[in-house]
CSV table of N, CA, C and O in Angstrom, one decimal:
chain,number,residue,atom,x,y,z
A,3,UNK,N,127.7,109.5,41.9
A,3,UNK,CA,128.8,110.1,41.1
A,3,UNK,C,129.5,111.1,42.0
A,3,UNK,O,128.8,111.7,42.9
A,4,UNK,N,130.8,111.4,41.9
A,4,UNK,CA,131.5,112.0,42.8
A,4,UNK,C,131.5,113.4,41.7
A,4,UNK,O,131.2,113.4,40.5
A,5,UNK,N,132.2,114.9,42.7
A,5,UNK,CA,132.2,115.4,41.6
A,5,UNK,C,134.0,115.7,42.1
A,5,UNK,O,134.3,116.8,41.8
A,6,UNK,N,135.2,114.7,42.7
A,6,UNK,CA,136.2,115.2,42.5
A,6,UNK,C,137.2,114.7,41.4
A,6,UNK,O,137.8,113.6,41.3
A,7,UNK,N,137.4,116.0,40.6
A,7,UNK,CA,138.3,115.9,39.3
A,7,UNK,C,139.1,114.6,39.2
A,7,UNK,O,139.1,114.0,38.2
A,8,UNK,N,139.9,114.3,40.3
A,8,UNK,CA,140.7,112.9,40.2
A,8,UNK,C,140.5,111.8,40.3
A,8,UNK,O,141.1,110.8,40.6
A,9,UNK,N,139.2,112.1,40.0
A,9,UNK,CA,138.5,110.2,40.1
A,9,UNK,C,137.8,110.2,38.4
A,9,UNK,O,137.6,111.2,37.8
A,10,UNK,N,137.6,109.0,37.9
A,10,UNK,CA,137.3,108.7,36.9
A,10,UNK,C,135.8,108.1,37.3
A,10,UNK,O,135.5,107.6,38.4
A,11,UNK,N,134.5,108.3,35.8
A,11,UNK,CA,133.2,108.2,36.6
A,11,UNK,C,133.1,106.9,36.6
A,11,UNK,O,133.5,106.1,35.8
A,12,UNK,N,132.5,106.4,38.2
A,12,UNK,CA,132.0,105.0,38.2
A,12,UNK,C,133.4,104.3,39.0
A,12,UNK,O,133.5,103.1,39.5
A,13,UNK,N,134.4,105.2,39.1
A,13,UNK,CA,135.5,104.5,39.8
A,13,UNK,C,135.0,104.2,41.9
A,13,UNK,O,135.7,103.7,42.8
A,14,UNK,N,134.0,104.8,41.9
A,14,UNK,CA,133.5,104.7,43.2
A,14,UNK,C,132.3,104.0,43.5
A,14,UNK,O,131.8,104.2,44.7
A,15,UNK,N,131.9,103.4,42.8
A,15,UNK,CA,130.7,102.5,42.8
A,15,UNK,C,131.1,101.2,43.1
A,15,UNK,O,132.3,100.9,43.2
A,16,UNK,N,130.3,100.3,43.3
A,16,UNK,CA,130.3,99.0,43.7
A,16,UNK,C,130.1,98.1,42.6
A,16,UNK,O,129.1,98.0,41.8
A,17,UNK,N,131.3,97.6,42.6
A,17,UNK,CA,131.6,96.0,41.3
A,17,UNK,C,130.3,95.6,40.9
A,17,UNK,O,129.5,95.6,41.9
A,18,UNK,N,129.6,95.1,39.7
A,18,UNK,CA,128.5,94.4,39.6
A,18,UNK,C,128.4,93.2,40.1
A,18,UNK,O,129.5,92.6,40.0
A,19,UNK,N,127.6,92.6,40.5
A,19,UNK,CA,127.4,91.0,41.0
A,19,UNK,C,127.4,90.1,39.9
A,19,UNK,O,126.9,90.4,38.9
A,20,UNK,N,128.0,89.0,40.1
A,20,UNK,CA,128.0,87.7,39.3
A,20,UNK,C,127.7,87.0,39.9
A,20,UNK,O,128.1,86.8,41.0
A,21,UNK,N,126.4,86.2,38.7
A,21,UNK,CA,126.2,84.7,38.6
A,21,UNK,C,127.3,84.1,39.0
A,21,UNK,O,128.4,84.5,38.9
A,22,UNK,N,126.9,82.4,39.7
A,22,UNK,CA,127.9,81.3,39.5
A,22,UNK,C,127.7,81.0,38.4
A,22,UNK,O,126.5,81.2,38.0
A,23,UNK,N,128.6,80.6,37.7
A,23,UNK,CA,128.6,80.4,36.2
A,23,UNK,C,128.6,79.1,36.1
A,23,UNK,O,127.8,78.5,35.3
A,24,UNK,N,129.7,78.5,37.2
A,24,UNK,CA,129.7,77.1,37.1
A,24,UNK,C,127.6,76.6,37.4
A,24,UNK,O,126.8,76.4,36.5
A,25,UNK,N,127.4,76.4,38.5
A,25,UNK,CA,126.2,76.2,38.5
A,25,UNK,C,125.2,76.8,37.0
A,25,UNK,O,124.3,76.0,36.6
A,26,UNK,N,125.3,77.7,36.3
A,26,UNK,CA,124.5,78.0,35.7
A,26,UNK,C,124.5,76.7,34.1
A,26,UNK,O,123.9,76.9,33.1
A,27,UNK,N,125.4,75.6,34.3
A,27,UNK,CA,126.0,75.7,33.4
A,27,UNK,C,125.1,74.2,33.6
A,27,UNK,O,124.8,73.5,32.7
A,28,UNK,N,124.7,73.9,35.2
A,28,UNK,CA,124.6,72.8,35.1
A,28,UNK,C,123.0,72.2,35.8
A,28,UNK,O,122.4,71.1,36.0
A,29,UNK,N,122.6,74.0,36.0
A,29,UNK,CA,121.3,73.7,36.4
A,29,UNK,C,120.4,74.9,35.5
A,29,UNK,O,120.7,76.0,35.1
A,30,UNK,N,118.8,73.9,35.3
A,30,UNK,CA,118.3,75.2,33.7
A,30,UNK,C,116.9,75.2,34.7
A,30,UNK,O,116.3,74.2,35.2
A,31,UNK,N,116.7,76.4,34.8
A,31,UNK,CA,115.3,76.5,35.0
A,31,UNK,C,113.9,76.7,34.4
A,31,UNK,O,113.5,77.5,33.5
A,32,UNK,N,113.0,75.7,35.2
A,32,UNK,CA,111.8,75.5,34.4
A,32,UNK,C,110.9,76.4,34.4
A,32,UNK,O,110.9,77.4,35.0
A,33,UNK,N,109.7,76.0,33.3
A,33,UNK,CA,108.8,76.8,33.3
A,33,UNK,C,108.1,77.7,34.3
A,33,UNK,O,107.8,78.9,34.2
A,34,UNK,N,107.9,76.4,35.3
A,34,UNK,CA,107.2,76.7,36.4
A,34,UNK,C,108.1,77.4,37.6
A,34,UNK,O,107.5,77.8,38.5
A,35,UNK,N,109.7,77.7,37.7
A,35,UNK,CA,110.2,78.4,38.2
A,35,UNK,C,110.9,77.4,39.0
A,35,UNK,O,111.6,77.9,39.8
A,36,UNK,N,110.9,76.3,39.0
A,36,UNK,CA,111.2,75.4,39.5
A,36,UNK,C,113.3,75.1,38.9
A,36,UNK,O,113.6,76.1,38.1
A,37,UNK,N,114.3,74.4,39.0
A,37,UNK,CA,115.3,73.7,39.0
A,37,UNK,C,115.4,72.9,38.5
A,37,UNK,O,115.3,71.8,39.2
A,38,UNK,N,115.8,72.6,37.2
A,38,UNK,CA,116.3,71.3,36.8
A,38,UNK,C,117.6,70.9,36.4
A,38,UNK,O,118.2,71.6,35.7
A,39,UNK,N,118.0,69.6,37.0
A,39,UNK,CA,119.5,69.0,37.3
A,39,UNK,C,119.3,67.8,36.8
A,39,UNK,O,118.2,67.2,36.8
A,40,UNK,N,120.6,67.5,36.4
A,40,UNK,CA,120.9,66.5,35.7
A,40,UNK,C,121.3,65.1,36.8
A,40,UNK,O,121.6,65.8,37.8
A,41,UNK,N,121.5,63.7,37.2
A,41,UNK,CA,122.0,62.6,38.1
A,41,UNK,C,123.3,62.7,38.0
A,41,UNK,O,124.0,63.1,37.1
A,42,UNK,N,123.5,62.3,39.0
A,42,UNK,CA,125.2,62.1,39.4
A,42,UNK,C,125.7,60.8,38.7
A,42,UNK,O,124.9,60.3,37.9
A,43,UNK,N,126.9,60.0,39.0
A,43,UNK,CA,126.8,58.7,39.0
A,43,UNK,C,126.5,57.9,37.6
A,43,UNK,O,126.0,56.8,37.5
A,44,UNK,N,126.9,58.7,36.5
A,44,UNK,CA,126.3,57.8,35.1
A,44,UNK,C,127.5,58.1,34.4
A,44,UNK,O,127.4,57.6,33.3
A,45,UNK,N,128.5,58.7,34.5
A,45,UNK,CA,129.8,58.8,33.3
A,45,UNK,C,131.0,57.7,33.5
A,45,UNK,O,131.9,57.7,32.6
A,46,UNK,N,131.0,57.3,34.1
A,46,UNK,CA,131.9,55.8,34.1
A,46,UNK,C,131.5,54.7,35.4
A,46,UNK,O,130.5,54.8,36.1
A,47,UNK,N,132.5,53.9,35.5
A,47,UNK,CA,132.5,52.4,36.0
A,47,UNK,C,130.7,51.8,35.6
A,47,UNK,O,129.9,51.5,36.6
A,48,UNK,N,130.4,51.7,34.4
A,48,UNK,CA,129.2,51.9,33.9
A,48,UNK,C,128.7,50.1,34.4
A,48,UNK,O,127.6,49.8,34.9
A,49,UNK,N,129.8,49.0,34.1
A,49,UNK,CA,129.5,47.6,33.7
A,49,UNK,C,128.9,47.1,35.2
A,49,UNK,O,128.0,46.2,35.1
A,50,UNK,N,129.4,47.5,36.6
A,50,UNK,CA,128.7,46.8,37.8
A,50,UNK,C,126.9,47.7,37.6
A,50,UNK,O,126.1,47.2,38.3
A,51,UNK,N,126.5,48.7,36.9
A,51,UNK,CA,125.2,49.6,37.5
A,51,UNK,C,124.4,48.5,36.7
A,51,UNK,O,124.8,48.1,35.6
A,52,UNK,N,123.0,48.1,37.3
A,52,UNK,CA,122.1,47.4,36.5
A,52,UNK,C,121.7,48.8,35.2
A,52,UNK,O,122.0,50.0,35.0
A,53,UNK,N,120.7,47.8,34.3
A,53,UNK,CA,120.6,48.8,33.3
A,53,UNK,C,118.8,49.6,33.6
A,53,UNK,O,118.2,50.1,32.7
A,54,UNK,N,118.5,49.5,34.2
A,54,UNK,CA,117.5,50.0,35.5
A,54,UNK,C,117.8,51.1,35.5
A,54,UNK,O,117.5,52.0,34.7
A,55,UNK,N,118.8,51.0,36.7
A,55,UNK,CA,119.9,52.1,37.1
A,55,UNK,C,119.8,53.3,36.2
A,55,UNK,O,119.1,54.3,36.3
A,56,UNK,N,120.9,52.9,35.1
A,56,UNK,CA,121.5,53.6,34.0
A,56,UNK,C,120.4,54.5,33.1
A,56,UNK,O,120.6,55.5,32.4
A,57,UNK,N,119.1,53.8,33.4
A,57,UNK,CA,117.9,54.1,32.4
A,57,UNK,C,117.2,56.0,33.1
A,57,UNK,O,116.7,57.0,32.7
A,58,UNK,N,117.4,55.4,34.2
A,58,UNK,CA,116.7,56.4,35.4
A,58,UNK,C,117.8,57.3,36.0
A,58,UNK,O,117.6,58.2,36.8
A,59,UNK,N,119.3,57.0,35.4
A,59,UNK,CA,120.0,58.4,35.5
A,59,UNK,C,120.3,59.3,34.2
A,59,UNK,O,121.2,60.1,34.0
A,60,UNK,N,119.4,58.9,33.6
A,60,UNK,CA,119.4,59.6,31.9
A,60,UNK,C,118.3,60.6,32.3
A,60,UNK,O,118.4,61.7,31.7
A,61,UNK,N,117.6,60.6,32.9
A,61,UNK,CA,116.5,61.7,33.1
A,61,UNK,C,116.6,63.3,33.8
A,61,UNK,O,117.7,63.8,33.9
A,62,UNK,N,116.3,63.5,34.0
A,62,UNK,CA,116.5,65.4,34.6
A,62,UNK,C,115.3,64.8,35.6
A,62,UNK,O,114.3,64.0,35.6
A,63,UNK,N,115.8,65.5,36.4
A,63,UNK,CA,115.4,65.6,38.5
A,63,UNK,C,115.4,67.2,38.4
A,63,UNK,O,116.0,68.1,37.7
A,64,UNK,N,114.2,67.0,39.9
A,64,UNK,CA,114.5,68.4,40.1
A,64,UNK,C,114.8,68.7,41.1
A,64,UNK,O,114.8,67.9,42.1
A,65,UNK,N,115.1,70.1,41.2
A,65,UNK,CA,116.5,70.1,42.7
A,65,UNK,C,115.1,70.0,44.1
A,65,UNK,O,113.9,70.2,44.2
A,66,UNK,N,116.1,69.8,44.9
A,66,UNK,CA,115.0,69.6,46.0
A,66,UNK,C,114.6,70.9,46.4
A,66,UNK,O,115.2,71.9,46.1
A,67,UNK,N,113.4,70.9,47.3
A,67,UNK,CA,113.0,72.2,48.0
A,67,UNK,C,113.9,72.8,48.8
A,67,UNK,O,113.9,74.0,48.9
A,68,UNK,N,114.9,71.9,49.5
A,68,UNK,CA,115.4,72.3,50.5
A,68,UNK,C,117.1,73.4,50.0
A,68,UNK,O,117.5,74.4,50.5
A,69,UNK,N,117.4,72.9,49.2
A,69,UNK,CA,118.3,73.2,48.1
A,69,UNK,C,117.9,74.8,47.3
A,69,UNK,O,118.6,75.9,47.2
A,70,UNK,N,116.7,74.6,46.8
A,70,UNK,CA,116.2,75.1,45.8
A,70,UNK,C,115.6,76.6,46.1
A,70,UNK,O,114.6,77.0,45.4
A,71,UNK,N,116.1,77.3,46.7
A,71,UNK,CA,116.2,78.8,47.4
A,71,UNK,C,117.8,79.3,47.4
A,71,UNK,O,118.1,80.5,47.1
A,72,UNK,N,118.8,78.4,47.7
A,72,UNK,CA,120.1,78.5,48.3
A,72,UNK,C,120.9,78.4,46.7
A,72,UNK,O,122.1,78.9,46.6
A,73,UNK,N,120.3,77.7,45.8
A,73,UNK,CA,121.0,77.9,44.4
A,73,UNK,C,120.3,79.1,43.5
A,73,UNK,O,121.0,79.9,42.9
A,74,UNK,N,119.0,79.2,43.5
A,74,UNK,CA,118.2,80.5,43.1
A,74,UNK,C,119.3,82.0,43.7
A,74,UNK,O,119.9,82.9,43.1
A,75,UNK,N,119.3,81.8,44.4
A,75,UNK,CA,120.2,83.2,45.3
A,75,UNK,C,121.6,82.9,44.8
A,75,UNK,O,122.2,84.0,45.0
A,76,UNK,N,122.5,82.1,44.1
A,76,UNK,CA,124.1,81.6,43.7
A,76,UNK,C,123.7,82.2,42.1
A,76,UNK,O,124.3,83.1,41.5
A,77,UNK,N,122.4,81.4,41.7
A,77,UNK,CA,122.2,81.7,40.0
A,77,UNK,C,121.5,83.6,39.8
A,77,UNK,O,121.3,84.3,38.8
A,78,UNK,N,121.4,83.9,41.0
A,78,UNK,CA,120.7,85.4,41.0
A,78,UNK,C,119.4,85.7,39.8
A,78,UNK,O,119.4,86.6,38.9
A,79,UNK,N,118.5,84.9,40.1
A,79,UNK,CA,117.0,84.4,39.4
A,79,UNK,C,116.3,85.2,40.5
A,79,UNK,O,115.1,85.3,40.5
């Protein structure tokens, strides 16, 4: 805190940090501390994907290790 009269309090501090929101919206974290994401590739041109395919992009993945430090630090966990 400053103490000169023509500043207003907190006008000299530093902005708070924000979450990506976008990310937050589309990755939920687990129990174990770990990342979970949803598959790419399943909301249209549906009729060429076998139904294999389609079955095994309905599921939640989890983000890779390599990944999974560098979105932790974006989501501020």
């Amino acid at each position: 805190m400053t103490t000169d009269p023509g500043r207003k309090p907190g006008e000299d501090e530093m902005p708070k940090q924000k979450s990506k929101r976008a990310l937050r919206k589309r990755v939920r974290l687990t129990g174990t501390g770990r990342l979970r994401r949803y598959h790419a590739y399943k909301s249209h041109i549906l009729t060429k994907k076998h139904p294999k395919r389609k079955r095994r992009l309905r599921k939640p993945a989890l983000v890779s290790h390599a990944d999974e430090r560098r979105l932790k630090r974006l989501l501020m966990v």
